[in-house]
mmCIF file of C-alpha atoms and ligand atoms in Angstrom:
data_model
loop_
_atom_site.group_PDB
_atom_site.id
_atom_site.type_symbol
_atom_site.label_atom_id
_atom_site.label_comp_id
_atom_site.label_asym_id
_atom_site.label_seq_id
_atom_site.Cartn_x
_atom_site.Cartn_y
_atom_site.Cartn_z
ATOM 1 C CA MET P 239 -19.478 16.427 14.692
ATOM 2 C CA LYS P 240 -22.936 14.889 14.476
ATOM 3 C CA ILE P 241 -25.720 17.044 15.871
ATOM 4 C CA TRP P 242 -28.846 15.716 17.572
ATOM 5 C CA ALA P 243 -31.918 17.565 18.826
ATOM 6 C CA HIS P 244 -32.172 17.081 22.596
ATOM 7 C CA ARG P 245 -35.829 16.442 23.576
ATOM 8 C CA GLY P 246 -36.568 17.830 20.090
ATOM 9 C CA CYS P 247 -35.821 21.511 19.533
ATOM 10 C CA SER P 248 -36.248 22.158 23.243
ATOM 11 C CA GLN P 249 -34.794 25.649 23.490
ATOM 12 C CA HIS P 250 -37.466 27.395 21.448
ATOM 13 C CA TYR P 251 -40.337 24.891 21.799
ATOM 14 C CA PRO P 252 -41.601 22.879 24.788
ATOM 15 C CA GLU P 253 -39.394 19.806 25.260
ATOM 16 C CA ASN P 254 -40.564 16.357 24.144
ATOM 17 C CA THR P 255 -43.646 17.688 22.320
ATOM 18 C CA LEU P 256 -44.823 17.027 18.781
ATOM 19 C CA THR P 257 -44.021 20.646 17.919
ATOM 20 C CA ALA P 258 -40.439 20.283 19.159
ATOM 21 C CA PHE P 259 -40.048 17.110 17.070
ATOM 22 C CA GLU P 260 -41.717 18.611 13.982
ATOM 23 C CA LYS P 261 -39.223 21.463 14.085
ATOM 24 C CA ALA P 262 -36.342 19.006 14.485
ATOM 25 C CA VAL P 263 -37.256 16.882 11.458
ATOM 26 C CA SER P 264 -37.312 20.002 9.313
ATOM 27 C CA ILE P 265 -33.642 20.755 10.019
ATOM 28 C CA HIS P 266 -31.380 19.819 7.152
ATOM 29 C CA GLY P 267 -28.268 17.976 8.306
ATOM 30 C CA LEU P 268 -29.615 16.862 11.676
ATOM 31 C CA SER P 269 -28.290 13.395 12.590
ATOM 32 C CA GLY P 270 -30.940 12.457 15.080
ATOM 33 C CA ILE P 271 -33.473 13.307 17.745
ATOM 34 C CA GLU P 272 -33.306 12.399 21.429
ATOM 35 C CA LEU P 273 -36.356 11.877 23.649
ATOM 36 C CA ASP P 274 -37.302 10.349 26.995
ATOM 37 C CA ILE P 275 -39.943 7.742 27.813
ATOM 38 C CA GLN P 276 -41.983 6.919 30.918
ATOM 39 C CA LEU P 277 -44.850 4.485 31.559
ATOM 40 C CA THR P 278 -48.377 5.475 32.600
ATOM 41 C CA LYS P 279 -50.386 3.682 35.286
ATOM 42 C CA ASP P 280 -52.022 1.583 32.574
ATOM 43 C CA GLY P 281 -48.690 0.693 30.983
ATOM 44 C CA GLU P 282 -48.679 3.034 27.985
ATOM 45 C CA ILE P 283 -45.376 4.522 26.797
ATOM 46 C CA VAL P 284 -45.405 8.314 26.823
ATOM 47 C CA VAL P 285 -42.690 10.729 25.773
ATOM 48 C CA PHE P 286 -41.849 12.767 28.844
ATOM 49 C CA HIS P 287 -38.689 13.667 30.708
ATOM 50 C CA ASP P 288 -39.462 13.877 34.428
ATOM 51 C CA GLU P 289 -40.950 11.173 36.617
ATOM 52 C CA LYS P 290 -43.403 13.813 37.816
ATOM 53 C CA VAL P 291 -45.597 16.056 35.667
ATOM 54 C CA ASN P 292 -45.134 19.161 37.861
ATOM 55 C CA ARG P 293 -42.413 21.045 35.990
ATOM 56 C CA THR P 294 -43.818 21.165 32.465
ATOM 57 C CA THR P 295 -47.600 20.653 32.815
ATOM 58 C CA ASN P 296 -50.447 22.066 34.872
ATOM 59 C CA GLY P 297 -50.711 18.808 36.826
ATOM 60 C CA ILE P 298 -48.979 17.373 39.867
ATOM 61 C CA GLY P 299 -47.734 13.913 40.785
ATOM 62 C CA TYR P 300 -46.004 10.961 39.175
ATOM 63 C CA VAL P 301 -46.553 10.046 35.532
ATOM 64 C CA ASN P 302 -47.207 6.475 36.613
ATOM 65 C CA SER P 303 -50.032 7.579 38.898
ATOM 66 C CA TYR P 304 -52.016 8.713 35.806
ATOM 67 C CA SER P 305 -53.755 6.563 33.202
ATOM 68 C CA LEU P 306 -53.063 7.657 29.621
ATOM 69 C CA GLN P 307 -56.555 9.144 29.384
ATOM 70 C CA GLU P 308 -55.943 11.195 32.540
ATOM 71 C CA LEU P 309 -52.491 12.254 31.403
ATOM 72 C CA LYS P 310 -53.861 13.489 28.081
ATOM 73 C CA LYS P 311 -55.978 16.062 29.952
ATOM 74 C CA LEU P 312 -52.863 17.811 31.277
ATOM 75 C CA GLN P 313 -51.755 20.938 29.494
ATOM 76 C CA ILE P 314 -48.304 22.059 28.434
ATOM 77 C CA ASP P 315 -48.104 25.817 27.912
ATOM 78 C CA ALA P 316 -46.592 26.406 24.470
ATOM 79 C CA GLY P 317 -46.879 30.194 24.597
ATOM 80 C CA SER P 318 -49.163 32.614 22.695
ATOM 81 C CA GLY P 319 -52.203 30.803 24.097
ATOM 82 C CA ARG P 320 -51.206 27.468 22.552
ATOM 83 C CA ILE P 321 -51.545 24.229 24.491
ATOM 84 C CA GLU P 322 -49.594 21.011 23.884
ATOM 85 C CA ARG P 323 -50.371 17.558 25.265
ATOM 86 C CA ILE P 324 -47.966 14.878 26.400
ATOM 87 C CA PRO P 325 -47.421 12.699 23.319
ATOM 88 C CA THR P 326 -47.516 8.921 23.318
ATOM 89 C CA MET P 327 -44.605 7.017 21.809
ATOM 90 C CA GLU P 328 -46.938 5.860 19.015
ATOM 91 C CA GLU P 329 -47.847 9.463 18.156
ATOM 92 C CA VAL P 330 -44.184 10.416 17.951
ATOM 93 C CA PHE P 331 -43.436 7.378 15.786
ATOM 94 C CA ASP P 332 -46.333 8.382 13.488
ATOM 95 C CA LEU P 333 -44.643 11.746 13.070
ATOM 96 C CA LEU P 334 -41.086 10.478 12.657
ATOM 97 C CA GLU P 335 -41.496 7.130 10.893
ATOM 98 C CA ASN P 336 -40.802 8.373 7.362
ATOM 99 C CA SER P 337 -37.735 10.308 8.474
ATOM 100 C CA LEU P 338 -36.497 7.319 10.453
ATOM 101 C CA LYS P 339 -36.775 5.215 7.321
ATOM 102 C CA ASN P 340 -34.751 7.838 5.457
ATOM 103 C CA GLY P 341 -31.627 8.169 7.558
ATOM 104 C CA LEU P 342 -32.661 10.083 10.684
ATOM 105 C CA LEU P 343 -31.771 8.400 13.994
ATOM 106 C CA LEU P 344 -33.844 8.403 17.174
ATOM 107 C CA ASN P 345 -32.326 8.046 20.639
ATOM 108 C CA ILE P 346 -34.936 6.713 23.034
ATOM 109 C CA GLU P 347 -33.842 7.238 26.616
ATOM 110 C CA LEU P 348 -35.603 4.876 29.005
ATOM 111 C CA LYS P 349 -36.194 6.962 32.128
ATOM 112 C CA ASN P 350 -36.157 3.928 34.378
ATOM 113 C CA ASN P 351 -33.363 4.754 36.802
ATOM 114 C CA LEU P 352 -35.779 6.132 39.459
ATOM 115 C CA CYS P 353 -39.023 4.297 38.601
ATOM 116 C CA LEU P 354 -38.075 0.794 37.480
ATOM 117 C CA TYR P 355 -40.991 0.428 35.016
ATOM 118 C CA GLU P 356 -41.394 -3.334 34.780
ATOM 119 C CA GLY P 357 -41.713 -4.463 31.154
ATOM 120 C CA MET P 358 -40.683 -1.177 29.568
ATOM 121 C CA GLU P 359 -37.877 -2.769 27.543
ATOM 122 C CA GLU P 360 -40.124 -5.422 25.994
ATOM 123 C CA LYS P 361 -42.791 -2.851 25.167
ATOM 124 C CA ILE P 362 -40.518 -0.402 23.378
ATOM 125 C CA ILE P 363 -38.638 -3.068 21.431
ATOM 126 C CA ASP P 364 -41.913 -4.616 20.325
ATOM 127 C CA MET P 365 -43.218 -1.228 19.171
ATOM 128 C CA VAL P 366 -40.013 -0.491 17.250
ATOM 129 C CA TYR P 367 -40.019 -3.860 15.465
ATOM 130 C CA ARG P 368 -43.712 -3.579 14.560
ATOM 131 C CA ARG P 369 -42.810 -0.412 12.632
ATOM 132 C CA ASP P 370 -39.633 -1.934 11.177
ATOM 133 C CA ILE P 371 -37.512 1.013 12.324
ATOM 134 C CA GLN P 372 -35.069 -0.931 14.508
ATOM 135 C CA ASP P 373 -32.019 0.121 12.461
ATOM 136 C CA SER P 374 -32.729 3.786 13.243
ATOM 137 C CA ILE P 375 -33.093 3.486 17.004
ATOM 138 C CA VAL P 376 -30.474 4.057 19.706
ATOM 139 C CA TYR P 377 -31.601 3.022 23.180
ATOM 140 C CA SER P 378 -30.040 4.636 26.240
ATOM 141 C CA SER P 379 -30.449 4.695 29.998
ATOM 142 C CA PHE P 380 -28.616 5.603 33.177
ATOM 143 C CA TYR P 381 -29.701 2.161 34.410
ATOM 144 C CA ALA P 382 -27.120 -0.327 33.169
ATOM 145 C CA ARG P 383 -29.227 -3.393 34.011
ATOM 146 C CA SER P 384 -31.983 -2.133 31.721
ATOM 147 C CA LEU P 385 -29.501 -1.875 28.846
ATOM 148 C CA GLU P 386 -28.291 -5.377 29.565
ATOM 149 C CA LYS P 387 -31.893 -6.519 29.275
ATOM 150 C CA ILE P 388 -32.296 -4.725 25.934
ATOM 151 C CA ARG P 389 -29.129 -6.405 24.659
ATOM 152 C CA ASN P 390 -30.523 -9.798 25.691
ATOM 153 C CA LEU P 391 -33.845 -9.072 23.979
ATOM 154 C CA ASP P 392 -32.274 -7.668 20.797
ATOM 155 C CA SER P 393 -28.726 -8.653 19.940
ATOM 156 C CA CYS P 394 -28.673 -6.090 17.086
ATOM 157 C CA ALA P 395 -29.854 -3.083 19.111
ATOM 158 C CA ARG P 396 -27.770 0.096 19.189
ATOM 159 C CA ILE P 397 -27.255 1.015 22.827
ATOM 160 C CA GLY P 398 -25.654 3.983 24.624
ATOM 161 C CA ILE P 399 -24.777 3.959 28.314
ATOM 162 C CA LEU P 400 -25.494 7.237 30.103
ATOM 163 C CA ASP P 401 -23.407 8.562 32.970
ATOM 164 C CA GLU P 402 -21.776 11.809 34.058
ATOM 165 C CA LYS P 403 -18.191 10.836 33.300
ATOM 166 C CA VAL P 404 -17.007 9.206 30.103
ATOM 167 C CA SER P 405 -14.722 6.927 32.174
ATOM 168 C CA ASP P 406 -17.761 5.623 34.086
ATOM 169 C CA CYS P 407 -19.591 5.023 30.806
ATOM 170 C CA LEU P 408 -16.609 3.036 29.515
ATOM 171 C CA TYR P 409 -16.337 1.105 32.781
ATOM 172 C CA LYS P 410 -19.971 0.015 32.495
ATOM 173 C CA MET P 411 -19.609 -0.812 28.807
ATOM 174 C CA LYS P 412 -16.612 -3.019 29.541
ATOM 175 C CA GLY P 413 -18.540 -4.509 32.460
ATOM 176 C CA GLY P 414 -21.010 -5.975 30.008
ATOM 177 C CA CYS P 415 -24.033 -3.661 30.154
ATOM 178 C CA GLY P 416 -24.500 -4.265 26.442
ATOM 179 C CA ALA P 417 -23.735 -0.751 25.256
ATOM 180 C CA ASP P 418 -21.844 -0.035 22.034
ATOM 181 C CA ALA P 419 -21.618 3.734 22.610
ATOM 182 C CA LEU P 420 -20.864 6.121 25.473
ATOM 183 C CA HIS P 421 -23.291 8.930 26.443
ATOM 184 C CA PRO P 422 -21.458 11.163 28.978
ATOM 185 C CA TYR P 423 -22.172 14.674 30.176
ATOM 186 C CA TRP P 424 -20.176 17.036 27.944
ATOM 187 C CA LYS P 425 -18.148 18.274 30.926
ATOM 188 C CA GLY P 426 -17.395 14.711 32.002
ATOM 189 C CA MET P 427 -14.676 14.048 29.417
ATOM 190 C CA ASP P 428 -12.079 12.814 31.921
ATOM 191 C CA MET P 429 -10.126 10.512 29.579
ATOM 192 C CA ASN P 430 -7.308 10.872 27.126
ATOM 193 C CA PRO P 431 -8.977 11.201 23.672
ATOM 194 C CA GLN P 432 -6.461 8.649 22.334
ATOM 195 C CA ASP P 433 -8.096 6.034 24.555
ATOM 196 C CA LEU P 434 -11.504 6.804 23.037
ATOM 197 C CA GLN P 435 -10.459 6.405 19.422
ATOM 198 C CA GLY P 436 -12.940 4.325 17.442
ATOM 199 C CA ILE P 437 -15.643 4.641 20.122
ATOM 200 C CA VAL P 438 -18.896 6.521 19.521
ATOM 201 C CA VAL P 439 -19.187 9.205 22.220
ATOM 202 C CA ARG P 440 -22.485 11.111 22.205
ATOM 203 C CA ALA P 441 -22.326 13.912 24.769
ATOM 204 C CA TRP P 442 -25.312 15.654 26.301
ATOM 205 C CA LEU P 443 -25.505 19.184 27.586
ATOM 206 C CA GLY P 444 -28.001 20.613 30.029
ATOM 207 C CA GLY P 445 -30.134 23.591 30.996
ATOM 208 C CA HIS P 446 -31.670 26.582 29.255
ATOM 209 C CA LEU P 447 -34.692 24.739 27.953
ATOM 210 C CA TYR P 448 -37.892 26.447 26.782
ATOM 211 C CA PRO P 449 -39.164 28.969 27.895
ATOM 212 C CA ASN P 450 -35.843 30.253 29.224
ATOM 213 C CA LYS P 451 -33.963 32.731 27.112
ATOM 214 C CA PRO P 452 -31.169 31.367 24.929
ATOM 215 C CA THR P 453 -27.721 31.884 26.362
ATOM 216 C CA GLY P 454 -26.418 33.268 23.103
ATOM 217 C CA THR P 455 -23.368 31.065 23.607
ATOM 218 C CA ILE P 456 -22.224 29.044 20.637
ATOM 219 C CA LEU P 457 -20.097 26.067 21.548
ATOM 220 C CA ASP P 458 -16.880 25.399 19.739
ATOM 221 C CA LEU P 459 -17.721 21.955 18.403
ATOM 222 C CA GLY P 460 -14.171 21.494 17.108
ATOM 223 C CA LYS P 461 -12.857 21.672 20.672
ATOM 224 C CA LEU P 462 -15.404 19.059 21.785
ATOM 225 C CA GLU P 463 -14.280 16.804 18.954
ATOM 226 C CA GLU P 464 -10.694 17.113 20.177
ATOM 227 C CA LYS P 465 -11.834 15.698 23.524
ATOM 228 C CA GLY P 466 -13.158 12.588 21.793
ATOM 229 C CA ILE P 467 -16.833 13.565 21.400
ATOM 230 C CA THR P 468 -18.335 12.347 18.124
ATOM 231 C CA ASP P 469 -21.958 13.520 18.589
ATOM 232 C CA VAL P 470 -23.708 16.188 20.665
ATOM 233 C CA PHE P 471 -27.279 16.465 21.897
ATOM 234 C CA LEU P 472 -28.192 20.146 21.593
ATOM 235 C CA ASN P 473 -31.291 22.021 22.761
ATOM 236 C CA GLU P 474 -31.059 24.416 19.831
ATOM 237 C CA PRO P 475 -29.612 22.455 16.901
ATOM 238 C CA GLU P 476 -31.228 24.961 14.526
ATOM 239 C CA VAL P 477 -28.677 27.561 15.645
ATOM 240 C CA TYR P 478 -25.809 25.290 14.603
ATOM 241 C CA LEU P 479 -27.331 23.872 11.432
ATOM 242 C CA GLU P 480 -29.467 26.741 10.184
ATOM 243 C CA GLY P 481 -27.755 29.688 11.856
ATOM 244 C CA LYS P 482 -31.091 30.721 13.392
ATOM 245 C CA THR P 483 -31.348 32.299 16.818
ATOM 246 C CA GLU P 484 -35.149 32.679 16.876
HETATM 247 O O1 G3P T 640 -29.711 11.391 26.808
HETATM 248 C C1 G3P T 640 -28.905 12.465 27.105
HETATM 249 C C2 G3P T 640 -29.534 13.360 28.105
HETATM 250 O O2 G3P T 640 -30.827 13.611 27.653
HETATM 251 C C3 G3P T 640 -29.553 12.816 29.497
HETATM 252 O O3 G3P T 640 -30.025 13.743 30.416
HETATM 253 O O4 G3P T 640 -31.738 14.672 31.902
HETATM 254 O O5 G3P T 640 -31.561 15.505 29.591
HETATM 255 O O6 G3P T 640 -32.443 13.246 30.018
HETATM 256 P P1 G3P T 640 -31.497 14.309 30.474
HETATM 257 CA CA1 CA T 641 -32.741 12.395 27.906
#
């Protein structure tokens, strides 16, 4: 089973922050990191999960109603009096570039299923190629047409289609969305594993992100493998790879 850090190490550190990614790159044996991107009002790519800033910052409103300069003023409470800022994609690439050139993978989820974000695909592909890290990037989205666009822009791109059920992921892949991997919810494995043989299936979990308390539950990854899952996005990969609970 390949283990990825979901929004960085997002159980013990604020999701999608430089600190969460710094922790992730330090984990020996981690296959990759997952993150989410949105566009600001002035067209800059920022690493942020929600369309609105309300849940994780001290601001309110849509990400795309803020310029980058305005967005950078918002504060993310990182505990013990520490403040984090919303990182740009470039800042995260600065942090991860060496690791990405040394075997680590990065799943960039385009959060464009609610806000369509005109031009997002061109911008992120251009940024990736300028750094020469294209072989280490997996693009994903719940928006199949966006993935189709990525495939048309970059015939070599690695692409995962997101959906709740693995059967819906497969349906969209066969329908020509351009994906070469399936990214279902881990409880959406509604197919016979035999029919998934040879297909990359990266499953995502949910909930219990920072600052909520860890559940203390350790998943049986062997059982997930039996269902046809090849990779998992975990909020606390350090627990699985380093045996740490704090
Ligand atoms: O990319 C897998 C997973 O991150 C999708 O759900 O809401 O955590 O972005 P979400
Ligand atoms: Ca995501």
